[in-house]
Amino acid sequence: MTKNDTTRAPHWPGYAEVHRVTTLLRRESVGGMLLVVAAIIAIIWANSPASEAYFALRDFRFGYEPWHLDLSLGTWAADGLLAVFFFMVGLELKREIVSGSLRRFGTAIVPVTAAFAGVAVPALIYVAIVHTQPSLLAGWAIPTATDIAFAVAVLALVGSHLPGPLRIFLLTLAVVDDLIAIAIIAIFYTSDISLLPLAVFAVLVAIYGAIAHRARAWFSRHAWGAWIVLLPIGFAAWALLHASGVHATIAGVALAFTIPVAASRRQPEHHGMDLAEQFEHRFRPLSSGIAVPIFAFFAAGVAVGGGEGIMRALTDPVTIGVVAGLVLGKPIGILLGVRILTLVTKVRLDPALKWIDLAGVGLLAGIGFTVSLLIAELSFPEGSPHTDDAKIAIMAASLLASVLASAVLLVRNRRYKQLAQDEEVDADGDDVPDVYQRPQTEAR
C-alpha cells in the first residue's frame, strides 16, 4: 500500500479488525473450512433432539409473493446466496477466457478435455447403476460437479511444494467444470419458462454491463459504487430470472460476464487490477465467508433416521451411483480423457506434470459439495427420500475423495519438497562430497 493509499484508508473504529477478517476470508483454505464447518453443524443439528428447530428455521418463508419471492430460508440460500458464488465463478471464468489459461488453445485443451471427460464418466457410471429405475435417472448430473472452493482448499493445505502447473490444471479443470454445471442446470433443470420476465432480465443484464463498462474507472476508485448502483440492478435481474422459471443462480454468471476484463494483464486499469479482478477481490469474503457456508448449512442438514435410515441410504441406488460417480468416475474420466487426448493428437502434458499427480487431482475433483448439493435438490420431487440420500452420498463421497486425494498428494508433496531441498543443497555447495570441492587437478 502506498502512502496515498494509506491516507485514503478509512479509520473508523473496528476497521483494522474487519480488514483482518476479510483478508483471512480470501484464503482458499479458510473458505473451504468454513464450508465444512457449516455442513457439520447442520448435520449434527438436524439429527439432534432439537432437529425440529433446524427444519423450522430452514422452512421459514418470507418474501413478496407477487414477484414469486415468497421463499423459504433454504430456497433463499440456494437460489439467492448461491448466485453470489456463481457471480464469483463467472468473474473467474471470464478472466480466464479473456486473459488467462483458457485464452490459449495449447494451454487450455488438456484441462478442458479432462473437465468434459470428468463430467461424462461419472454421469455414465450413475446411469449404469440406476438404469433399472427410470425415476432415478433425473439425478444423473449430481456426481458431475467439482466444488472448486473445497478442492482448492484441500490442495492449499496439502500441496505446498507441488508444481505450479498442477494447481493451474486443477483451477482450469474446476472452472470449466463449473461452466459445464451451469449449462446443465440451465438446460436440463429448467422448465415452464416465462418469456416476458426472461426478456426483461436480458435488458437489465445489458444495462448492468453498459454501466459497468462506461463507469469502470469510477467503480475502481469508489468501492461503495457497486453496492448502490450495480447491486439494485443485479437484484432486479436475479428476481426476474427467478420469475421466468430459469434457475436464478444463472443470473450471477450472466451478470459477471458483463464486467470488463483487461485483454492483457500487462495493461491493468487501476492499481494493478482490472475491474473484474477488483470485484473478485472485494466480494470474495462475501462469497466464501457468508453465501456458501449459509447455503451449505441449509443444504447439508439431512435427518439420517438412525440405523434404519443409514441402511436405507446405503442400499439406495442413488447413494451408490453418486459415490461411485464422484470417487471413481471423476479420476477415471480425467485420466482417461487426458490419456486419449495425448494418444490421438500431438498435445503433450506439461513436463512438470506426472500421471500420479494428475491421479491425485482427479481424486480431488471428486469433491462435489456445493454444486452437487444444489443439483440434488433440483433432481427429485420435494420431499423425496432420494434427495436426502443423494446429499448423504455427496458428503460421504466428498470426504472419501478428499482423504484419498490428500494421501496421494501428501506423498507427492514430500517428494517435491525433498527435490527442492536437494537442489538448494547443490546450489549452496553444502554437504557435497569432498571430491567435488577439491581443485580439478586433485579430483582427477
CSV table of C-alpha atoms in Angstrom, one decimal:
chain,number,residue,atom,x,y,z
A,1,MET,CA,0.0,0.0,0.0
A,2,THR,CA,1.4,3.4,-1.0
A,3,LYS,CA,1.4,6.5,1.2
A,4,ASN,CA,-1.5,7.9,-0.7
A,5,ASP,CA,-3.5,4.7,-0.3
A,6,THR,CA,-2.8,4.9,3.5
A,7,THR,CA,-4.1,8.4,3.7
A,8,ARG,CA,-7.3,7.4,1.9
A,9,ALA,CA,-7.8,4.3,4.0
A,10,PRO,CA,-10.8,4.5,6.4
A,11,HIS,CA,-10.1,4.9,10.1
A,12,TRP,CA,-13.5,4.2,11.6
A,13,PRO,CA,-13.5,2.1,14.8
A,14,GLY,CA,-13.1,-1.6,14.1
A,15,TYR,CA,-11.8,-1.1,10.5
A,16,ALA,CA,-8.5,-2.9,11.3
A,17,GLU,CA,-10.3,-5.9,12.6
A,18,VAL,CA,-12.8,-6.0,9.6
A,19,HIS,CA,-9.8,-5.7,7.2
A,20,ARG,CA,-8.0,-8.6,9.0
A,21,VAL,CA,-11.1,-10.8,8.8
A,22,THR,CA,-11.8,-10.1,5.1
A,23,THR,CA,-8.2,-10.8,4.3
A,24,LEU,CA,-8.5,-14.1,6.1
A,25,LEU,CA,-11.6,-15.0,4.2
A,26,ARG,CA,-9.9,-14.5,0.9
A,27,ARG,CA,-7.6,-17.5,1.7
A,28,GLU,CA,-8.8,-20.6,-0.2
A,29,SER,CA,-8.2,-22.9,2.8
A,30,VAL,CA,-10.3,-20.7,5.1
A,31,GLY,CA,-13.3,-20.7,2.7
A,32,GLY,CA,-13.2,-24.5,2.4
A,33,MET,CA,-13.0,-25.0,6.2
A,34,LEU,CA,-16.0,-22.7,6.8
A,35,LEU,CA,-17.9,-24.7,4.2
A,36,VAL,CA,-17.1,-27.9,6.0
A,37,VAL,CA,-17.9,-26.5,9.5
A,38,ALA,CA,-21.3,-25.2,8.3
A,39,ALA,CA,-22.2,-28.6,6.9
A,40,ILE,CA,-21.1,-30.4,10.1
A,41,ILE,CA,-23.2,-28.1,12.3
A,42,ALA,CA,-26.2,-28.6,10.0
A,43,ILE,CA,-25.8,-32.5,10.1
A,44,ILE,CA,-25.5,-32.5,13.9
A,45,TRP,CA,-28.4,-30.1,14.5
A,46,ALA,CA,-30.7,-32.0,12.0
A,47,ASN,CA,-30.1,-35.3,13.9
A,48,SER,CA,-30.2,-33.9,17.4
A,49,PRO,CA,-33.2,-33.6,19.8
A,50,ALA,CA,-33.5,-30.0,18.6
A,51,SER,CA,-33.9,-31.1,14.9
A,52,GLU,CA,-37.4,-29.6,14.7
A,53,ALA,CA,-36.0,-26.2,15.3
A,54,TYR,CA,-33.5,-26.6,12.4
A,55,PHE,CA,-36.1,-27.7,9.9
A,56,ALA,CA,-38.5,-24.9,11.1
A,57,LEU,CA,-35.7,-22.4,10.5
A,58,ARG,CA,-34.9,-23.9,7.1
A,59,ASP,CA,-38.5,-23.9,6.0
A,60,PHE,CA,-39.4,-20.4,7.4
A,61,ARG,CA,-40.9,-18.4,4.5
A,62,PHE,CA,-40.8,-14.7,3.7
A,63,GLY,CA,-40.7,-12.5,0.6
A,64,TYR,CA,-43.0,-10.7,-1.8
A,65,GLU,CA,-45.5,-13.2,-3.3
A,66,PRO,CA,-46.5,-11.1,-6.4
A,67,TRP,CA,-42.8,-11.3,-7.5
A,68,HIS,CA,-42.7,-15.0,-6.8
A,69,LEU,CA,-40.3,-14.4,-4.0
A,70,ASP,CA,-42.3,-15.9,-1.1
A,71,LEU,CA,-39.5,-18.4,-0.4
A,72,SER,CA,-38.2,-20.5,2.4
A,73,LEU,CA,-34.8,-19.6,4.0
A,74,GLY,CA,-33.4,-22.8,2.4
A,75,THR,CA,-34.6,-21.7,-1.0
A,76,TRP,CA,-33.3,-18.1,-0.5
A,77,ALA,CA,-29.9,-19.6,0.3
A,78,ALA,CA,-29.9,-22.0,-2.8
A,79,ASP,CA,-31.4,-19.5,-5.3
A,80,GLY,CA,-30.2,-16.2,-3.8
A,81,LEU,CA,-27.0,-16.5,-1.9
A,82,LEU,CA,-25.6,-19.1,-4.2
A,83,ALA,CA,-26.0,-16.6,-7.0
A,84,VAL,CA,-23.2,-14.7,-5.3
A,85,PHE,CA,-21.0,-17.8,-5.5
A,86,PHE,CA,-21.8,-18.1,-9.2
A,87,PHE,CA,-21.1,-14.5,-9.7
A,88,MET,CA,-17.5,-15.2,-8.5
A,89,VAL,CA,-17.3,-18.2,-10.7
A,90,GLY,CA,-18.4,-16.1,-13.7
A,91,LEU,CA,-15.8,-13.4,-12.9
A,92,GLU,CA,-13.1,-16.1,-12.8
A,93,LEU,CA,-14.4,-17.7,-16.0
A,94,LYS,CA,-14.4,-14.5,-17.9
A,95,ARG,CA,-10.9,-13.6,-16.7
A,96,GLU,CA,-9.6,-17.0,-17.7
A,97,ILE,CA,-11.2,-16.8,-21.2
A,98,VAL,CA,-10.1,-13.2,-21.9
A,99,SER,CA,-6.6,-13.2,-20.4
A,100,GLY,CA,-5.9,-16.5,-18.7
A,101,SER,CA,-5.2,-20.1,-19.4
A,102,LEU,CA,-8.4,-20.6,-21.4
A,103,ARG,CA,-7.3,-18.0,-23.9
A,104,ARG,CA,-4.6,-20.2,-25.4
A,105,PHE,CA,-5.7,-23.4,-27.1
A,106,GLY,CA,-2.5,-25.2,-26.3
A,107,THR,CA,-2.7,-24.4,-22.6
A,108,ALA,CA,-6.4,-24.9,-22.3
A,109,ILE,CA,-7.1,-28.1,-24.3
A,110,VAL,CA,-5.7,-30.6,-21.7
A,111,PRO,CA,-7.7,-29.4,-18.6
A,112,VAL,CA,-10.7,-28.6,-20.8
A,113,THR,CA,-10.7,-32.2,-22.1
A,114,ALA,CA,-10.2,-33.5,-18.6
A,115,ALA,CA,-13.2,-31.5,-17.4
A,116,PHE,CA,-15.5,-32.8,-20.1
A,117,ALA,CA,-14.4,-36.4,-19.6
A,118,GLY,CA,-14.6,-35.9,-15.8
A,119,VAL,CA,-18.3,-34.9,-16.2
A,120,ALA,CA,-19.2,-37.6,-18.7
A,121,VAL,CA,-17.8,-40.7,-17.0
A,122,PRO,CA,-19.4,-40.1,-13.5
A,123,ALA,CA,-22.8,-39.5,-15.3
A,124,LEU,CA,-22.4,-42.7,-17.2
A,125,ILE,CA,-21.5,-44.6,-14.0
A,126,TYR,CA,-24.5,-43.2,-12.2
A,127,VAL,CA,-26.8,-44.1,-15.1
A,128,ALA,CA,-25.4,-47.6,-15.3
A,129,ILE,CA,-26.2,-48.2,-11.6
A,130,VAL,CA,-29.7,-46.7,-11.5
A,131,HIS,CA,-30.9,-47.6,-15.1
A,132,THR,CA,-33.3,-50.2,-13.8
A,133,GLN,CA,-35.3,-47.5,-12.0
A,134,PRO,CA,-36.1,-44.8,-14.6
A,135,SER,CA,-37.4,-42.3,-12.0
A,136,LEU,CA,-33.9,-42.1,-10.6
A,137,LEU,CA,-32.3,-41.1,-13.8
A,138,ALA,CA,-33.0,-37.4,-13.1
A,139,GLY,CA,-30.1,-37.4,-10.7
A,140,TRP,CA,-27.5,-38.2,-13.5
A,141,ALA,CA,-25.8,-34.8,-13.1
A,142,ILE,CA,-25.3,-35.0,-9.3
A,143,PRO,CA,-21.9,-36.6,-9.4
A,144,THR,CA,-20.6,-34.5,-12.3
A,145,ALA,CA,-19.7,-31.3,-10.4
A,146,THR,CA,-16.4,-30.4,-8.7
A,147,ASP,CA,-16.5,-28.0,-5.7
A,148,ILE,CA,-13.8,-25.5,-6.7
A,149,ALA,CA,-13.6,-23.9,-3.2
A,150,PHE,CA,-13.4,-27.2,-1.3
A,151,ALA,CA,-10.9,-28.8,-3.8
A,152,VAL,CA,-8.6,-25.8,-4.0
A,153,ALA,CA,-8.7,-25.5,-0.2
A,154,VAL,CA,-7.5,-29.1,0.2
A,155,LEU,CA,-4.8,-28.6,-2.4
A,156,ALA,CA,-3.6,-25.5,-0.5
A,157,LEU,CA,-3.4,-27.5,2.7
A,158,VAL,CA,-1.5,-30.5,1.4
A,159,GLY,CA,0.3,-29.2,-1.6
A,160,SER,CA,2.8,-26.5,-0.5
A,161,HIS,CA,5.6,-27.9,-2.8
A,162,LEU,CA,3.5,-29.3,-5.7
A,163,PRO,CA,4.5,-27.9,-9.1
A,164,GLY,CA,2.7,-24.7,-10.2
A,165,PRO,CA,1.3,-26.2,-13.4
A,166,LEU,CA,-0.6,-28.8,-11.3
A,167,ARG,CA,-2.5,-26.0,-9.4
A,168,ILE,CA,-3.2,-24.3,-12.7
A,169,PHE,CA,-4.5,-27.6,-14.1
A,170,LEU,CA,-6.9,-28.0,-11.2
A,171,LEU,CA,-8.1,-24.4,-11.3
A,172,THR,CA,-8.8,-24.6,-15.0
A,173,LEU,CA,-10.4,-28.0,-14.7
A,174,ALA,CA,-12.7,-26.8,-11.9
A,175,VAL,CA,-13.6,-23.6,-13.7
A,176,VAL,CA,-14.6,-25.4,-16.8
A,177,ASP,CA,-16.4,-28.0,-14.7
A,178,ASP,CA,-18.4,-25.2,-13.2
A,179,LEU,CA,-19.2,-23.8,-16.6
A,180,ILE,CA,-20.5,-27.2,-17.7
A,181,ALA,CA,-22.5,-27.5,-14.4
A,182,ILE,CA,-24.1,-24.1,-15.2
A,183,ALA,CA,-25.0,-25.2,-18.7
A,184,ILE,CA,-26.5,-28.5,-17.3
A,185,ILE,CA,-28.6,-26.6,-14.7
A,186,ALA,CA,-29.8,-24.1,-17.4
A,187,ILE,CA,-30.7,-26.8,-20.0
A,188,PHE,CA,-31.8,-29.8,-18.0
A,189,TYR,CA,-33.2,-28.4,-14.8
A,190,THR,CA,-35.3,-25.6,-16.2
A,191,SER,CA,-39.0,-26.0,-17.2
A,192,ASP,CA,-42.0,-23.8,-17.9
A,193,ILE,CA,-40.1,-20.8,-19.0
A,194,SER,CA,-41.9,-17.4,-18.9
A,195,LEU,CA,-40.6,-15.3,-21.8
A,196,LEU,CA,-41.6,-11.8,-20.6
A,197,PRO,CA,-39.5,-11.9,-17.4
A,198,LEU,CA,-36.7,-13.5,-19.3
A,199,ALA,CA,-36.7,-10.7,-21.9
A,200,VAL,CA,-36.7,-8.0,-19.2
A,201,PHE,CA,-33.9,-9.9,-17.4
A,202,ALA,CA,-31.8,-9.8,-20.6
A,203,VAL,CA,-32.4,-6.0,-20.9
A,204,LEU,CA,-31.3,-5.4,-17.3
A,205,VAL,CA,-28.2,-7.5,-17.8
A,206,ALA,CA,-27.3,-5.3,-20.8
A,207,ILE,CA,-27.9,-2.2,-18.8
A,208,TYR,CA,-25.8,-3.6,-15.9
A,209,GLY,CA,-23.0,-4.3,-18.3
A,210,ALA,CA,-23.2,-1.0,-20.1
A,211,ILE,CA,-22.9,0.9,-16.7
A,212,ALA,CA,-20.0,-1.3,-15.6
A,213,HIS,CA,-18.1,-0.6,-18.8
A,214,ARG,CA,-18.9,3.1,-19.0
A,215,ALA,CA,-18.1,3.8,-15.4
A,216,ARG,CA,-15.3,1.3,-14.8
A,217,ALA,CA,-12.9,3.9,-13.6
A,218,TRP,CA,-15.4,5.3,-11.2
A,219,PHE,CA,-16.2,1.8,-9.8
A,220,SER,CA,-12.5,1.2,-9.4
A,221,ARG,CA,-12.0,4.4,-7.4
A,222,HIS,CA,-15.2,4.0,-5.3
A,223,ALA,CA,-15.7,0.6,-3.7
A,224,TRP,CA,-19.1,1.6,-2.5
A,225,GLY,CA,-20.3,2.4,-6.0
A,226,ALA,CA,-21.1,-1.2,-6.9
A,227,TRP,CA,-23.3,-1.6,-3.8
A,228,ILE,CA,-25.5,1.4,-4.6
A,229,VAL,CA,-25.6,1.3,-8.4
A,230,LEU,CA,-25.0,-2.3,-9.6
A,231,LEU,CA,-26.4,-4.3,-6.7
A,232,PRO,CA,-30.1,-3.0,-7.1
A,233,ILE,CA,-29.9,-3.7,-10.9
A,234,GLY,CA,-28.4,-7.1,-10.3
A,235,PHE,CA,-31.0,-8.0,-7.7
A,236,ALA,CA,-33.9,-7.0,-10.0
A,237,ALA,CA,-32.3,-9.1,-12.8
A,238,TRP,CA,-32.0,-12.0,-10.4
A,239,ALA,CA,-35.7,-11.7,-9.4
A,240,LEU,CA,-36.8,-11.6,-13.0
A,241,LEU,CA,-34.8,-14.7,-13.9
A,242,HIS,CA,-36.3,-16.5,-10.9
A,243,ALA,CA,-39.8,-15.5,-12.0
A,244,SER,CA,-39.0,-16.7,-15.6
A,245,GLY,CA,-38.5,-20.3,-14.4
A,246,VAL,CA,-34.8,-20.5,-15.2
A,247,HIS,CA,-32.7,-21.3,-12.1
A,248,ALA,CA,-31.8,-18.0,-10.6
A,249,THR,CA,-28.2,-18.8,-9.9
A,250,ILE,CA,-27.5,-18.4,-13.6
A,251,ALA,CA,-28.1,-14.7,-13.1
A,252,GLY,CA,-24.8,-14.5,-11.2
A,253,VAL,CA,-22.9,-15.9,-14.1
A,254,ALA,CA,-24.7,-13.7,-16.7
A,255,LEU,CA,-24.0,-10.5,-14.7
A,256,ALA,CA,-20.4,-11.4,-14.1
A,257,PHE,CA,-19.8,-11.9,-17.8
A,258,THR,CA,-20.6,-8.2,-18.4
A,259,ILE,CA,-17.8,-7.0,-16.1
A,260,PRO,CA,-14.9,-5.6,-18.1
A,261,VAL,CA,-11.6,-7.6,-18.1
A,262,ALA,CA,-8.3,-6.2,-19.4
A,263,ALA,CA,-7.3,-8.2,-22.5
A,264,SER,CA,-3.8,-8.3,-21.2
A,265,ARG,CA,-2.8,-8.5,-17.6
A,266,ARG,CA,0.2,-6.3,-18.5
A,267,GLN,CA,-2.3,-3.4,-19.0
A,268,PRO,CA,-4.0,-3.0,-15.6
A,269,GLU,CA,-6.7,-0.5,-15.4
A,270,HIS,CA,-6.3,0.7,-11.8
A,271,HIS,CA,-3.8,-0.2,-9.0
A,272,GLY,CA,-2.7,-3.3,-11.0
A,273,MET,CA,-6.2,-4.8,-11.3
A,274,ASP,CA,-8.9,-4.7,-13.9
A,275,LEU,CA,-12.5,-4.2,-12.7
A,276,ALA,CA,-13.3,-8.0,-12.8
A,277,GLU,CA,-10.2,-8.7,-10.6
A,278,GLN,CA,-11.1,-5.9,-8.2
A,279,PHE,CA,-14.7,-7.2,-7.9
A,280,GLU,CA,-13.4,-10.7,-7.3
A,281,HIS,CA,-11.1,-9.3,-4.6
A,282,ARG,CA,-13.8,-7.2,-2.9
A,283,PHE,CA,-16.6,-9.8,-2.9
A,284,ARG,CA,-14.6,-13.0,-2.3
A,285,PRO,CA,-15.2,-12.7,1.5
A,286,LEU,CA,-18.9,-12.3,1.0
A,287,SER,CA,-19.0,-15.5,-1.1
A,288,SER,CA,-16.6,-17.7,0.9
A,289,GLY,CA,-17.5,-16.3,4.3
A,290,ILE,CA,-21.2,-15.9,4.1
A,291,ALA,CA,-23.0,-17.1,1.0
A,292,VAL,CA,-21.5,-20.5,0.5
A,293,PRO,CA,-21.4,-21.5,4.2
A,294,ILE,CA,-25.0,-20.5,4.7
A,295,PHE,CA,-26.0,-22.5,1.7
A,296,ALA,CA,-24.1,-25.5,3.0
A,297,PHE,CA,-25.8,-25.0,6.4
A,298,PHE,CA,-29.3,-25.2,4.9
A,299,ALA,CA,-28.5,-27.8,2.2
A,300,ALA,CA,-26.5,-30.3,4.2
A,301,GLY,CA,-29.0,-30.7,7.1
A,302,VAL,CA,-30.3,-34.2,6.5
A,303,ALA,CA,-32.1,-36.3,9.1
A,304,VAL,CA,-30.4,-39.6,8.7
A,305,GLY,CA,-33.0,-41.5,10.7
A,306,GLY,CA,-30.8,-43.7,12.8
A,307,GLY,CA,-29.5,-47.1,11.8
A,308,GLU,CA,-32.6,-47.8,9.7
A,309,GLY,CA,-32.1,-44.6,7.8
A,310,ILE,CA,-28.4,-45.3,7.3
A,311,MET,CA,-29.2,-48.8,5.9
A,312,ARG,CA,-31.8,-47.4,3.5
A,313,ALA,CA,-29.4,-44.7,2.3
A,314,LEU,CA,-26.6,-47.3,1.8
A,315,THR,CA,-28.8,-49.5,-0.3
A,316,ASP,CA,-30.3,-46.7,-2.3
A,317,PRO,CA,-29.1,-46.9,-5.9
A,318,VAL,CA,-28.8,-43.1,-5.8
A,319,THR,CA,-26.3,-43.3,-3.0
A,320,ILE,CA,-24.3,-45.9,-4.7
A,321,GLY,CA,-24.4,-44.1,-8.0
A,322,VAL,CA,-23.3,-40.7,-6.6
A,323,VAL,CA,-20.5,-42.2,-4.5
A,324,ALA,CA,-19.2,-44.3,-7.4
A,325,GLY,CA,-19.5,-41.4,-9.8
A,326,LEU,CA,-17.6,-38.9,-7.6
A,327,VAL,CA,-14.9,-41.2,-6.1
A,328,LEU,CA,-14.3,-43.5,-9.1
A,329,GLY,CA,-15.8,-41.7,-12.1
A,330,LYS,CA,-14.0,-38.4,-11.6
A,331,PRO,CA,-10.4,-39.6,-11.5
A,332,ILE,CA,-11.1,-42.3,-14.2
A,333,GLY,CA,-12.7,-39.7,-16.5
A,334,ILE,CA,-10.0,-37.1,-16.0
A,335,LEU,CA,-7.1,-39.6,-16.6
A,336,LEU,CA,-8.8,-41.3,-19.5
A,337,GLY,CA,-9.7,-38.0,-21.2
A,338,VAL,CA,-6.1,-36.7,-20.9
A,339,ARG,CA,-4.6,-40.1,-22.0
A,340,ILE,CA,-6.8,-40.3,-25.1
A,341,LEU,CA,-6.0,-36.7,-26.0
A,342,THR,CA,-2.3,-37.3,-25.8
A,343,LEU,CA,-2.6,-40.5,-27.8
A,344,VAL,CA,-4.7,-39.2,-30.7
A,345,THR,CA,-3.2,-35.7,-31.0
A,346,LYS,CA,0.2,-34.0,-30.8
A,347,VAL,CA,-0.8,-32.4,-27.5
A,348,ARG,CA,1.6,-33.3,-24.7
A,349,LEU,CA,1.4,-32.8,-20.9
A,350,ASP,CA,3.5,-30.1,-19.3
A,351,PRO,CA,6.8,-31.7,-18.4
A,352,ALA,CA,6.3,-30.7,-14.8
A,353,LEU,CA,3.1,-32.8,-14.6
A,354,LYS,CA,3.3,-36.5,-13.8
A,355,TRP,CA,0.5,-39.0,-14.2
A,356,ILE,CA,0.5,-39.8,-10.5
A,357,ASP,CA,0.0,-36.1,-9.8
A,358,LEU,CA,-3.0,-36.0,-12.2
A,359,ALA,CA,-4.4,-39.0,-10.4
A,360,GLY,CA,-4.3,-37.0,-7.2
A,361,VAL,CA,-6.0,-34.1,-8.8
A,362,GLY,CA,-8.6,-36.5,-10.3
A,363,LEU,CA,-9.4,-37.8,-6.8
A,364,LEU,CA,-9.6,-34.2,-5.6
A,365,ALA,CA,-12.1,-33.4,-8.3
A,366,GLY,CA,-14.4,-36.0,-6.7
A,367,ILE,CA,-15.2,-33.4,-4.0
A,368,GLY,CA,-18.6,-32.3,-5.3
A,369,PHE,CA,-20.0,-30.4,-2.5
A,370,THR,CA,-21.7,-27.1,-3.3
A,371,VAL,CA,-23.0,-27.5,-6.9
A,372,SER,CA,-23.7,-31.2,-6.4
A,373,LEU,CA,-25.9,-30.4,-3.4
A,374,LEU,CA,-27.7,-27.8,-5.5
A,375,ILE,CA,-28.3,-30.3,-8.3
A,376,ALA,CA,-29.5,-32.9,-5.8
A,377,GLU,CA,-32.2,-30.5,-4.7
A,378,LEU,CA,-33.3,-30.0,-8.3
A,379,SER,CA,-33.2,-33.6,-9.3
A,380,PHE,CA,-36.1,-35.2,-7.3
A,381,PRO,CA,-39.5,-34.0,-6.2
A,382,GLU,CA,-39.8,-32.1,-3.0
A,383,GLY,CA,-39.9,-34.4,0.0
A,384,SER,CA,-38.4,-37.4,-1.9
A,385,PRO,CA,-36.1,-39.6,0.3
A,386,HIS,CA,-33.8,-39.8,-2.7
A,387,THR,CA,-32.9,-36.1,-2.2
A,388,ASP,CA,-31.6,-36.8,1.3
A,389,ASP,CA,-29.9,-40.0,0.2
A,390,ALA,CA,-28.1,-38.1,-2.6
A,391,LYS,CA,-27.0,-35.4,-0.1
A,392,ILE,CA,-25.6,-38.1,2.3
A,393,ALA,CA,-23.8,-39.7,-0.7
A,394,ILE,CA,-22.3,-36.3,-1.7
A,395,MET,CA,-20.9,-35.6,1.7
A,396,ALA,CA,-19.6,-39.1,2.2
A,397,ALA,CA,-18.0,-39.2,-1.3
A,398,SER,CA,-16.5,-35.7,-0.8
A,399,LEU,CA,-15.0,-36.8,2.5
A,400,LEU,CA,-13.6,-40.0,0.9
A,401,ALA,CA,-12.3,-38.2,-2.1
A,402,SER,CA,-10.5,-35.6,0.0
A,403,VAL,CA,-8.9,-38.3,2.1
A,404,LEU,CA,-7.7,-40.3,-0.9
A,405,ALA,CA,-6.5,-37.3,-2.7
A,406,SER,CA,-4.7,-36.0,0.4
A,407,ALA,CA,-3.0,-39.4,0.8
A,408,VAL,CA,-1.7,-39.3,-2.8
A,409,LEU,CA,-0.8,-35.6,-2.9
A,410,LEU,CA,0.9,-35.6,0.5
A,411,VAL,CA,3.3,-38.3,-0.7
A,412,ARG,CA,4.0,-36.3,-3.9
A,413,ASN,CA,4.4,-33.1,-1.9
A,414,ARG,CA,7.1,-34.7,0.3
A,415,ARG,CA,8.8,-35.9,-2.9
A,416,TYR,CA,8.8,-32.4,-4.4
A,417,LYS,CA,9.9,-30.9,-1.1
A,418,GLN,CA,12.9,-33.3,-0.9
A,419,LEU,CA,13.8,-32.5,-4.5
A,420,ALA,CA,13.7,-28.7,-3.7
A,421,GLN,CA,15.9,-29.2,-0.7
A,422,ASP,CA,18.4,-31.3,-2.7
A,423,GLU,CA,18.6,-28.5,-5.3
A,424,GLU,CA,19.2,-25.9,-2.6
A,425,VAL,CA,22.0,-28.0,-1.2
A,426,ASP,CA,23.6,-28.4,-4.6
A,427,ALA,CA,23.3,-24.7,-5.2
A,428,ASP,CA,24.9,-23.8,-1.9
A,429,GLY,CA,27.6,-26.4,-2.2
A,430,ASP,CA,26.9,-27.7,1.3
A,431,ASP,CA,27.1,-31.4,2.2
A,432,VAL,CA,28.7,-32.1,-1.2
A,433,PRO,CA,31.3,-34.9,-1.2
A,434,ASP,CA,34.9,-33.7,-0.9
A,435,VAL,CA,35.8,-34.8,-4.4
A,436,TYR,CA,33.6,-32.1,-5.8
A,437,GLN,CA,35.1,-29.4,-3.7
A,438,ARG,CA,38.8,-30.1,-4.4
A,439,PRO,CA,40.7,-28.5,-7.2
A,440,GLN,CA,40.1,-30.2,-10.5
A,441,THR,CA,43.7,-31.5,-10.7
A,442,GLU,CA,43.3,-33.3,-7.4
A,443,ALA,CA,39.9,-34.6,-8.3
A,444,ARG,CA,41.4,-36.4,-11.2
